[in-house]
Coordinates of C-alpha atoms in Angstrom, one line a residue:
X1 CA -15.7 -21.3 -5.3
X2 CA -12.9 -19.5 -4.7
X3 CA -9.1 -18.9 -4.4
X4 CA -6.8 -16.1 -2.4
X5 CA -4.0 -15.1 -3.5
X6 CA -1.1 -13.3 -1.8
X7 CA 0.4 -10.9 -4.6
X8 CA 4.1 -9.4 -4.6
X9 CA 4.5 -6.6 -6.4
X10 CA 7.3 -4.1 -7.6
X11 CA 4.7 -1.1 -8.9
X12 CA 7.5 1.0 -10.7
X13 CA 6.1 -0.1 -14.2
X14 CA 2.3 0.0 -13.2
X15 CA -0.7 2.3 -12.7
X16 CA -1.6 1.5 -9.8
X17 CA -3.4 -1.8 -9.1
X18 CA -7.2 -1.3 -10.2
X19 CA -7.9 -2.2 -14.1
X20 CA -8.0 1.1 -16.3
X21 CA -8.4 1.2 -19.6
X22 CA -4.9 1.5 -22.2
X23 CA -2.6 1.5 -18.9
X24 CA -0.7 -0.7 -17.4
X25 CA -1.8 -2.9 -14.3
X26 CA -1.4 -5.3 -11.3
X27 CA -4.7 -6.5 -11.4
X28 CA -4.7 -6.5 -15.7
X29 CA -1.4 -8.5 -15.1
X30 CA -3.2 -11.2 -12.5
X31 CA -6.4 -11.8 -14.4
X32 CA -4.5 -12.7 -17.4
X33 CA -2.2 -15.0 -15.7
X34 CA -5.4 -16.7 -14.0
X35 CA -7.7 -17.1 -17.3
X36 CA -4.4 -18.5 -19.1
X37 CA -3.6 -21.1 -16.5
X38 CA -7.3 -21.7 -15.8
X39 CA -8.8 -22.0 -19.4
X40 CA -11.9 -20.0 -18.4
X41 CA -12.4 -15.9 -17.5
X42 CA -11.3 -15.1 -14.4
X43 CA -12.0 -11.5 -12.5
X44 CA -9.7 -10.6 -9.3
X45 CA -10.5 -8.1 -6.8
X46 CA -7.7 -6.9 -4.4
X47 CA -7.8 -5.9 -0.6
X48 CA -5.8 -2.7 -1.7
X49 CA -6.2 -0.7 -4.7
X50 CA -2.6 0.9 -4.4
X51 CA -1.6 3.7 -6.5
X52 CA 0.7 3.8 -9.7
X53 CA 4.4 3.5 -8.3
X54 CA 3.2 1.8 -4.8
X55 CA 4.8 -1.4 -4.5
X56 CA 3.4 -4.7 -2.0
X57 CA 4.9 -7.3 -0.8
X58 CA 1.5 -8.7 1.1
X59 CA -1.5 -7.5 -1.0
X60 CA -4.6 -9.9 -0.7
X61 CA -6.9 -11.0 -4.3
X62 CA -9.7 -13.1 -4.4
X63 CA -10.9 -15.0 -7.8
X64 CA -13.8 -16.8 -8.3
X65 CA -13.6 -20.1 -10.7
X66 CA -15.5 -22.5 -11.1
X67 CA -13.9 -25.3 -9.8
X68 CA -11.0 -25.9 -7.3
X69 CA -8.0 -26.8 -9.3
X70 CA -6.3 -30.1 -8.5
X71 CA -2.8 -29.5 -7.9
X72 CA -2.7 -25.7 -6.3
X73 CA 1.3 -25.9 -6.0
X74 CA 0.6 -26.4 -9.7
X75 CA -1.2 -23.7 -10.4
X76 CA 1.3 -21.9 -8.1
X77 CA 4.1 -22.3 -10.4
X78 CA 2.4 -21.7 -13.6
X79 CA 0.5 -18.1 -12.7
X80 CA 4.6 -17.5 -11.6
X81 CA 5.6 -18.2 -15.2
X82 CA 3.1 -16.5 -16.5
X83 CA 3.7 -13.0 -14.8
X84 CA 6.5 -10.7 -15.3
X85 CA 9.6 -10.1 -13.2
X86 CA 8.1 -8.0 -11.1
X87 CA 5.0 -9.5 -10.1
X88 CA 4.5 -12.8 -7.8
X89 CA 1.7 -14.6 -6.0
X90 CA 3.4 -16.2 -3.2
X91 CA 0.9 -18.1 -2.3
X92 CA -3.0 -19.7 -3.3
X93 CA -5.4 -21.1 -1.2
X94 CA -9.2 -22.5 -1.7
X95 CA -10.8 -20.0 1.1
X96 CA -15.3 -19.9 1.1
X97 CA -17.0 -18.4 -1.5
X98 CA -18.2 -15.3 0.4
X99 CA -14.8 -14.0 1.1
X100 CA -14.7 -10.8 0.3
X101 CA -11.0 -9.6 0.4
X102 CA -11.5 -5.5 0.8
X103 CA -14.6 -5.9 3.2
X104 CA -13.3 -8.8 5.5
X105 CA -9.9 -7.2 6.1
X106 CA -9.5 -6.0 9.5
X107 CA -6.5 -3.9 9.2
X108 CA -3.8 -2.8 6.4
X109 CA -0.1 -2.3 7.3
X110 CA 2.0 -0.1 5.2
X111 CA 5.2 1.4 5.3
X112 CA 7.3 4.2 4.0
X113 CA 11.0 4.6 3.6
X114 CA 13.1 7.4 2.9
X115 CA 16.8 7.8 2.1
X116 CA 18.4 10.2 3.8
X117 CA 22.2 9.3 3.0
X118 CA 23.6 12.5 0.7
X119 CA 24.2 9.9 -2.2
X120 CA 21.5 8.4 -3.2
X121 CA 21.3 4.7 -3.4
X122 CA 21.1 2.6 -6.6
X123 CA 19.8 -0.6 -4.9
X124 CA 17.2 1.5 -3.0
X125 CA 16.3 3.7 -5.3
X126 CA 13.1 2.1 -6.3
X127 CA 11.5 1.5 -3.2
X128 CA 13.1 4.9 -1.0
X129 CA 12.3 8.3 -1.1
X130 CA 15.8 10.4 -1.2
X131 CA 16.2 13.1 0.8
X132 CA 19.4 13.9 1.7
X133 CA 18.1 17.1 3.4
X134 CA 19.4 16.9 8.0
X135 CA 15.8 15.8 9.2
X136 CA 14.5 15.3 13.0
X137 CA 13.7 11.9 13.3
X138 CA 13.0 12.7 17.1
X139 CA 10.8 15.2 16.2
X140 CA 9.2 12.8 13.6
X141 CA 9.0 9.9 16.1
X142 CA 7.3 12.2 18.7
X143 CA 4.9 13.3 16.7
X144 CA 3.7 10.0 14.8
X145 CA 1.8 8.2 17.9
X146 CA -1.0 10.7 17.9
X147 CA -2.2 9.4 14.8
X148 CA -3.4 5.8 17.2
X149 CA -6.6 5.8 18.1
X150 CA -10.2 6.6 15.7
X151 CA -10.1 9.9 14.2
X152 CA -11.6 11.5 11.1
X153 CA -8.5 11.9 8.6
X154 CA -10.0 14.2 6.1
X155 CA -7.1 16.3 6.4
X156 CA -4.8 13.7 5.1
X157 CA -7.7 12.7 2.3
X158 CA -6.2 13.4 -1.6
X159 CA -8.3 16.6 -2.3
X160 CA -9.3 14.3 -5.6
X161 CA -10.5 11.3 -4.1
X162 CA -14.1 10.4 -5.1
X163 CA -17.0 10.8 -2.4
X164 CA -17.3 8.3 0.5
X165 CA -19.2 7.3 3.3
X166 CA -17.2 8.7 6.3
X167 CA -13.8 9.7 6.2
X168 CA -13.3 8.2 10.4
X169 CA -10.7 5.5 10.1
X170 CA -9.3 3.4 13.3
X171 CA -5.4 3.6 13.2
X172 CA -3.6 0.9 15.7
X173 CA 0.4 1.7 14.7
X174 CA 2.1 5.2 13.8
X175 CA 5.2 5.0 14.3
X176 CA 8.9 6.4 12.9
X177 CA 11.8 4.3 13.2
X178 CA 15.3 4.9 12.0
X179 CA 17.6 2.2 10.4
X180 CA 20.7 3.4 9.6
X181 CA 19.9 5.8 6.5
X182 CA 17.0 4.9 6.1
X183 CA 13.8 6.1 8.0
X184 CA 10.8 4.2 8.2
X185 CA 7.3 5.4 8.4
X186 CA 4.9 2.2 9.8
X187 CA 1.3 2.5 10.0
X188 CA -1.6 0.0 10.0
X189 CA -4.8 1.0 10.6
X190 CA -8.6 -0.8 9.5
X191 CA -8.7 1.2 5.9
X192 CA -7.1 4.2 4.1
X193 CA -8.0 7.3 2.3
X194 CA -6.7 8.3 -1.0
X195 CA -2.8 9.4 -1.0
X196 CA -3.5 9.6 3.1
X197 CA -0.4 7.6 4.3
X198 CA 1.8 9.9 1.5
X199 CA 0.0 12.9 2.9
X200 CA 0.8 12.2 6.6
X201 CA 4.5 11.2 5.6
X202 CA 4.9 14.5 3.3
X203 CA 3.6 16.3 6.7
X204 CA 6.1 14.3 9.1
X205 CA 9.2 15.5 6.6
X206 CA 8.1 19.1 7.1
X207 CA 8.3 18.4 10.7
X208 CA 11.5 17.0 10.7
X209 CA 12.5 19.8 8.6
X210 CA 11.5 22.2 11.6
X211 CA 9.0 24.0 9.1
X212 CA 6.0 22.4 11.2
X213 CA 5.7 22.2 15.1
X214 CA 5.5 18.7 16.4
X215 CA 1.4 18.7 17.4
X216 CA 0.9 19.7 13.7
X217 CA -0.8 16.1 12.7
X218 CA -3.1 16.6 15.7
X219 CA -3.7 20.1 14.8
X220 CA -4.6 18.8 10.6
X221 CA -6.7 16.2 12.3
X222 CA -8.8 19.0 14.3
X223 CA -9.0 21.0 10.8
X224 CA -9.7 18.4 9.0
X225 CA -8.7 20.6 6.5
X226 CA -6.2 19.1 3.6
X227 CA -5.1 22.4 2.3
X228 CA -3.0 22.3 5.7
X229 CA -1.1 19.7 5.4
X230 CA 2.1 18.7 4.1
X231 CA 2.7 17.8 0.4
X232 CA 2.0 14.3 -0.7
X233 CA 5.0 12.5 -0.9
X234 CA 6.3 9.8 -3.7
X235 CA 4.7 6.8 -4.5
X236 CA 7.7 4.9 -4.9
X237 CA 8.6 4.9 -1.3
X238 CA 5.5 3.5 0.1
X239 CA 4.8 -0.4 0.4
X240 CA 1.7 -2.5 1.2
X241 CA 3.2 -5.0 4.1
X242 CA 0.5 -7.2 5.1
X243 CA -3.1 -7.4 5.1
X244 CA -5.1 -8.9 8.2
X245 CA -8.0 -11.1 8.5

């Protein structure tokens, strides 16, 4: 059988979430917690493989064991003493043993956040890109929307990522909103590319910047062409939300 797990994370410290040999990471972190409180080898797989610096506050992880422990608040509290400060599973459930947390998912919400105060923040400073630079949130806000609908992102695809299948992914939210100093970047669509929500973002700052016209992400999604578009932003400012079944 199997249990799900929704995982809080602070990625600062890691490499990302996927196991890689001699570094440092989220999944590493979980699987050791599990075998520990479980007394038998235990193997996680994610809904998100999230890059080194990305942080989540809703990633999804399935682990297969072989039998349902008897007291899952128990289990709860001891994977939570088990895992450093800045790692969490909110919550574990017993879910069927053909749930497959990457496949089944029907959309992934993520945001971005940057600073745009002139000083930057110490209590943000983790989680924010700064950028005290004047940008257009107008602009950025009208030109986020035509992201909705199914399109092929190549354009916004890191030019390292490994071969796949099709590079056409259904987005249902683009959107800028401004809160105070801070401007947020919120996008969920059925599945990502590599570095694509930090390459739209680094694109949507050049706009605001008035280096880019506004119809520039519709004119990269035509191209499909990543040498066009903007630089990829931080890691640090980017955050998995939520992940939907």
């Amino acid at each position: 059988m199997q249990l799900k797990l929704i995982v809080e994370y602070e990625g600062t410290a890691y490499q990302g979430w996927q196991l890689q040999p001699g570094d440092r990471t989220v999944q590493a972190v979980l699987e050791r917690a599990l075998t520990t409180a479980l007394r038998e080898p235990v193997r996680v797989r994610g809904a998100g493989r999230t890059d080194a610096g990305v942080h989540a506050c809703g990633q999804v992880a399935a682990a297969r064991v072989s039998q349902a422990p008897a007291d899952l608040d128990r289990l709860l509290r001891s994977l939570n003493a088990l895992t450093p400060d800045d790692v969490a599973v909110r919550e574990v459930t017993v879910v069927d043993d053909a749930f497959d947390p990457r496949r089944h998912a029907t959309s992934r919400l993520y945001e971005y956040r940057l600073w745009t105060a002139t000083a930057p923040s110490p209590f943000w400073r983790r989680w924010v890109w700064h950028h005290p630079q004047r940008l257009d949130v107008e602009a950025m806000a009208a030109a986020a929307p035509v992201l909705v609908g199914e399109h092929d992102c190549a354009g916004f695809c890191a030019a390292d990522a490994d071969p796949i299948r099709t590079t056409v992914r259904r987005i249902v939210t683009s959107e800028v909103v401004r809160e105070g100093p801070l401007i947020c970047y919120r996008v969920e669509a059925n599945a990502f590319l590599k570095h694509m929500v930090r390459n739209v973002v680094g694109t949507l700052v050049e706009i605001g910047r008035g280096e880019r016209p506004r119809d520039a992400l519709a004119t990269i999604l035509a191209g499909r062409d990543r040498t066009k578009a903007g630089a990829t932003a931080p890691p640090h400012g980017l955050v998995l939300v939520a992940v939907r079944y």
